[in-house]
Amino acid sequence: MAARTPIVGGNWKMHLDRAGARDLLRELRDELGGIEGVEVVICPPAPWLGDAADALEGTSLQVGAQNAYWLPHGAYTGEVGAAMLIGTARYILVGHSERRHLFGETNEETGRKLAAVLELGLEPILAIGELQAEREAGTTREVLREQLAAAFADVERLPEGFVVAYEPVWAIGTGLTATPEIAQSTIADVRAMVADRYGEVTAEACRIQYGGSVNAGNVTELAAQPDIDGALVGGASLDASAFATICRAVAAAAEGAA
Ligand code: PGA
């Protein structure tokens, strides 16, 4: 099996004022600036993306946006076009559950965003995940399959190392982390779905993160699972030392597995 470089994202969501963001960026640069064996992507709120790009320049840390619109420009008040992020952000989160469930983003819109981000040569992190009721009803596989099918509708091929974040909605911000067994088996299912669409080689190279209440205490067991290639971290990404611990644990797990 080809080794996959794991990837950890820190999704700050709508937190921190400018001074707080700059402080955290400085701390992250100090803690993680030279980290190896894991790719690290920092996703601050949109107004602080430029500060992040400046603060992290010259380090291996990447900047990611939390969302972007698929059209490049036009009369779309309040939107940020993915094309506008070129030169500032390398990664763009697409289809985070808060976009889907709080702001009504549809599977089809997620698909348009994904296609646009790939077309621009930027790196998407495609987030998918089921609601608690869907998990309880036993429809998790169908839900994920539908989300992936819509996201991939206009995407003929995936770049090597494409990133999916599997985030069960019931685990996000709730403290209810999926057990390593649930996370592993669902992520193995997701990898099989990617293989059905794009073939085994692409699926084996695809990096699939787990997200949902990941913290410094539970990351090691999650990262030890063979199909889990890192984490998408919300709450714990606002604390530089907790986030650094998570990134180091993911790198160590990958090294241990190599
Ligand atoms: P959480 O958020 O780590 O706070 O659960 C994860 C996410 O929304 O990506």
Coordinates of C-alpha atoms and ligand atoms in Angstrom, one line a residue:
M1 CA 0.0 0.0 0.0
A2 CA 1.3 3.4 -0.9
A3 CA 2.1 5.5 2.2
R4 CA -0.2 8.5 2.6
T5 CA 1.1 11.7 4.2
P6 CA -1.5 12.4 6.9
I7 CA -3.1 15.8 7.2
V8 CA -4.5 17.7 10.1
G9 CA -6.7 20.8 9.7
G10 CA -7.4 23.4 12.3
N11 CA -10.9 24.8 11.7
W12 CA -11.2 28.0 13.8
K13 CA -14.8 28.5 12.7
M14 CA -16.0 32.0 13.6
H15 CA -13.7 32.6 16.5
L16 CA -11.0 35.1 17.5
D17 CA -10.6 38.8 16.9
R18 CA -7.7 40.0 14.9
A19 CA -5.3 40.3 17.9
G20 CA -6.3 36.8 19.1
A21 CA -5.8 35.4 15.7
R22 CA -2.3 36.9 15.3
D23 CA -1.3 35.6 18.8
L24 CA -2.5 32.1 17.9
L25 CA -0.7 32.2 14.5
R26 CA 2.5 33.2 16.2
E27 CA 2.2 30.4 18.7
L28 CA 1.4 27.9 16.0
R29 CA 4.4 29.0 14.0
D30 CA 6.6 28.5 17.1
E31 CA 5.2 25.2 18.0
L32 CA 4.7 23.6 14.6
G33 CA 6.7 25.6 12.1
G34 CA 9.2 22.8 11.5
I35 CA 7.0 19.8 11.8
E36 CA 7.5 16.8 9.5
G37 CA 5.6 13.7 8.7
V38 CA 2.2 15.4 8.7
E39 CA 0.7 18.2 6.6
V40 CA -0.9 20.9 8.8
V41 CA -3.5 23.3 7.5
I42 CA -4.7 26.3 9.5
C43 CA -8.2 27.6 8.6
P44 CA -8.9 31.0 10.2
P45 CA -12.0 33.1 9.6
A46 CA -11.8 34.8 6.2
P47 CA -10.8 38.3 7.4
W48 CA -7.6 36.8 9.0
L49 CA -6.5 34.7 6.0
G50 CA -4.0 37.4 4.8
D51 CA -2.5 37.6 8.3
A52 CA -2.3 33.8 8.4
A53 CA -0.5 33.7 5.0
D54 CA 2.0 36.4 6.3
A55 CA 2.5 34.7 9.7
L56 CA 3.0 31.2 8.3
E57 CA 5.2 32.1 5.3
G58 CA 8.4 30.2 5.2
T59 CA 7.0 27.4 7.4
S60 CA 5.5 24.1 6.2
L61 CA 2.2 25.2 7.7
Q62 CA -0.5 25.8 5.0
V63 CA -3.4 28.2 5.0
G64 CA -6.9 27.0 4.4
A65 CA -10.2 28.9 3.9
Q66 CA -13.4 27.6 5.6
N67 CA -15.6 28.2 2.5
A68 CA -15.6 29.8 -0.9
Y69 CA -18.1 30.5 -3.7
W70 CA -17.7 28.7 -7.1
L71 CA -17.9 31.8 -9.3
P72 CA -14.8 33.9 -9.8
H73 CA -16.4 37.4 -9.5
G74 CA -19.7 39.2 -9.9
A75 CA -22.6 40.7 -8.1
Y76 CA -22.7 38.2 -5.2
T77 CA -22.7 40.4 -2.1
G78 CA -21.0 38.8 0.9
E79 CA -19.4 35.9 -1.0
V80 CA -15.7 35.2 -1.5
G81 CA -14.8 33.6 -4.8
A82 CA -12.5 30.6 -4.6
A83 CA -10.4 32.3 -7.3
M84 CA -9.8 35.2 -5.0
L85 CA -8.1 33.0 -2.5
I86 CA -5.3 32.0 -4.9
G87 CA -2.0 33.2 -3.4
T88 CA -3.4 33.4 0.1
A89 CA -5.0 30.0 0.8
R90 CA -3.8 26.7 -0.5
Y91 CA -6.7 24.6 0.9
I92 CA -10.5 25.3 0.9
L93 CA -13.0 23.4 3.1
V94 CA -15.9 22.4 1.0
G95 CA -19.2 21.2 2.4
H96 CA -18.5 21.5 6.1
S97 CA -21.6 20.3 8.0
E98 CA -22.2 23.8 9.4
R99 CA -22.4 25.1 5.9
R100 CA -24.8 22.3 5.0
H101 CA -27.0 22.3 8.1
L102 CA -26.9 25.9 9.4
F103 CA -26.7 27.7 6.0
G104 CA -28.6 25.3 3.8
E105 CA -25.8 24.3 1.4
T106 CA -27.1 21.5 -0.8
N107 CA -25.2 18.5 -2.0
E108 CA -25.3 20.1 -5.5
E109 CA -23.8 23.4 -4.3
T110 CA -21.0 21.4 -2.6
G111 CA -20.4 19.7 -5.9
R112 CA -20.1 23.1 -7.7
K113 CA -17.7 24.3 -5.1
L114 CA -15.6 21.2 -5.3
A115 CA -15.3 21.3 -9.1
A116 CA -14.4 25.0 -9.0
V117 CA -11.7 24.5 -6.4
L118 CA -10.1 21.7 -8.3
E119 CA -10.3 23.6 -11.6
L120 CA -8.4 26.4 -10.0
G121 CA -5.6 24.1 -8.8
L122 CA -6.4 24.7 -5.2
E123 CA -6.7 21.8 -2.7
P124 CA -10.2 21.0 -1.4
I125 CA -11.0 19.3 1.9
L126 CA -14.3 17.7 1.1
A127 CA -16.4 17.3 4.4
I128 CA -19.1 14.7 4.6
G129 CA -21.0 13.1 7.4
E130 CA -24.3 11.8 8.7
L131 CA -26.7 13.1 11.3
Q132 CA -27.4 11.3 14.5
A133 CA -30.8 10.2 13.2
E134 CA -29.3 8.8 10.1
R135 CA -26.7 6.8 12.0
E136 CA -29.5 5.5 14.2
A137 CA -31.7 4.6 11.2
G138 CA -28.8 2.7 9.7
T139 CA -28.6 4.9 6.6
T140 CA -25.1 6.3 7.1
R141 CA -23.7 4.5 4.0
E142 CA -26.5 5.8 1.8
V143 CA -26.1 9.4 3.1
L144 CA -22.4 9.4 2.6
R145 CA -22.7 7.8 -0.9
E146 CA -25.2 10.5 -1.9
Q147 CA -23.0 13.3 -0.6
L148 CA -20.0 11.9 -2.4
A149 CA -22.0 11.3 -5.7
A150 CA -23.2 14.9 -5.7
A151 CA -19.8 16.3 -4.8
F152 CA -18.1 14.3 -7.5
A153 CA -20.8 14.9 -10.2
D154 CA -18.6 17.2 -12.3
V155 CA -15.2 15.9 -11.3
E156 CA -13.7 13.5 -13.7
R157 CA -10.6 12.6 -11.8
L158 CA -9.2 13.3 -8.3
P159 CA -5.7 14.6 -7.8
E160 CA -3.4 12.3 -5.9
G161 CA -3.7 12.8 -2.2
F162 CA -7.2 14.3 -2.4
V163 CA -8.6 15.0 1.1
V164 CA -11.9 14.0 2.4
A165 CA -13.0 14.8 6.0
Y166 CA -15.4 12.3 7.4
E167 CA -17.2 14.1 10.2
P168 CA -20.3 12.6 11.8
V169 CA -22.5 15.6 12.5
W170 CA -23.4 14.2 16.0
A171 CA -19.7 14.3 17.0
I172 CA -19.0 17.9 16.0
G173 CA -18.6 20.2 18.9
T174 CA -20.5 17.8 21.2
G175 CA -17.6 16.0 22.9
L176 CA -19.2 12.7 21.6
T177 CA -16.2 11.5 19.5
A178 CA -16.9 8.5 17.3
T179 CA -15.2 5.4 18.7
P180 CA -12.0 4.5 16.8
E181 CA -13.9 1.4 15.5
I182 CA -16.8 3.4 14.1
A183 CA -14.5 6.0 12.6
Q184 CA -12.3 3.3 11.1
S185 CA -15.1 1.2 9.6
T186 CA -17.0 4.3 8.2
I187 CA -13.8 5.7 6.7
A188 CA -13.0 2.3 5.1
D189 CA -16.5 2.4 3.6
V190 CA -15.8 6.0 2.3
R191 CA -12.6 4.7 0.7
A192 CA -14.5 1.9 -1.0
M193 CA -16.9 4.5 -2.4
V194 CA -14.1 6.5 -3.8
A195 CA -12.7 3.3 -5.3
D196 CA -16.1 2.6 -6.9
R197 CA -16.0 6.0 -8.6
Y198 CA -12.3 6.5 -9.4
G199 CA -10.6 3.2 -9.0
E200 CA -8.4 1.5 -6.4
V201 CA -5.2 3.5 -7.0
T202 CA -6.9 6.9 -6.5
A203 CA -8.8 5.6 -3.4
E204 CA -5.6 4.2 -1.9
A205 CA -3.9 7.6 -2.3
C206 CA -6.9 9.5 -1.0
R207 CA -6.4 11.0 2.4
I208 CA -9.4 10.6 4.7
Q209 CA -9.5 12.6 7.9
Y210 CA -11.7 11.9 10.9
G211 CA -13.4 15.0 12.5
G212 CA -15.7 15.5 15.4
S213 CA -14.5 16.3 19.0
V214 CA -10.9 15.3 18.3
N215 CA -8.6 16.4 21.1
A216 CA -5.1 15.7 22.5
G217 CA -6.5 12.8 24.6
N218 CA -8.3 10.8 21.9
V219 CA -6.3 11.5 18.8
T220 CA -3.7 8.8 19.3
E221 CA -6.2 5.9 19.2
L222 CA -8.0 7.4 16.2
A223 CA -4.8 8.1 14.3
A224 CA -3.7 4.5 14.8
Q225 CA -6.5 3.2 12.7
P226 CA -5.3 2.0 9.3
D227 CA -7.7 4.1 7.1
I228 CA -7.6 7.3 9.2
D229 CA -5.2 9.8 7.7
G230 CA -5.4 12.6 10.1
A231 CA -8.0 14.8 11.7
L232 CA -10.1 17.9 11.1
V233 CA -10.1 19.7 14.4
G234 CA -12.5 22.5 15.6
G235 CA -12.5 23.4 19.2
A236 CA -9.0 22.0 20.1
S237 CA -7.4 23.9 17.2
L238 CA -7.9 27.2 19.1
D239 CA -5.3 26.1 21.7
A240 CA -1.8 26.0 20.2
S241 CA -0.4 23.4 22.5
A242 CA -3.4 21.1 22.3
F243 CA -3.3 21.4 18.5
A244 CA 0.4 20.8 18.4
T245 CA 0.0 17.7 20.4
I246 CA -2.6 16.5 18.0
C247 CA -0.4 17.1 15.0
R248 CA 2.6 15.4 16.6
A249 CA 0.4 12.4 17.5
V250 CA -0.8 12.0 14.0
A251 CA 2.8 12.2 12.6
A252 CA 4.0 9.7 15.2
A253 CA 1.1 7.3 14.3
A254 CA 2.0 7.5 10.6
E255 CA 5.7 6.9 11.3
G256 CA 4.8 3.9 13.5
A257 CA 2.8 2.4 10.8
A258 CA 5.4 2.9 8.1
Ligands
PGA1 P1 -14.9 20.0 16.8 O1 -15.2 20.5 15.3 O2 -13.5 19.4 16.8 O3 -15.1 21.2 17.6 O4 -15.9 18.9 17.1 C1 -14.8 19.7 14.1 C2 -15.2 20.4 12.9 O5 -16.2 21.0 12.8 O6 -14.4 20.3 11.9

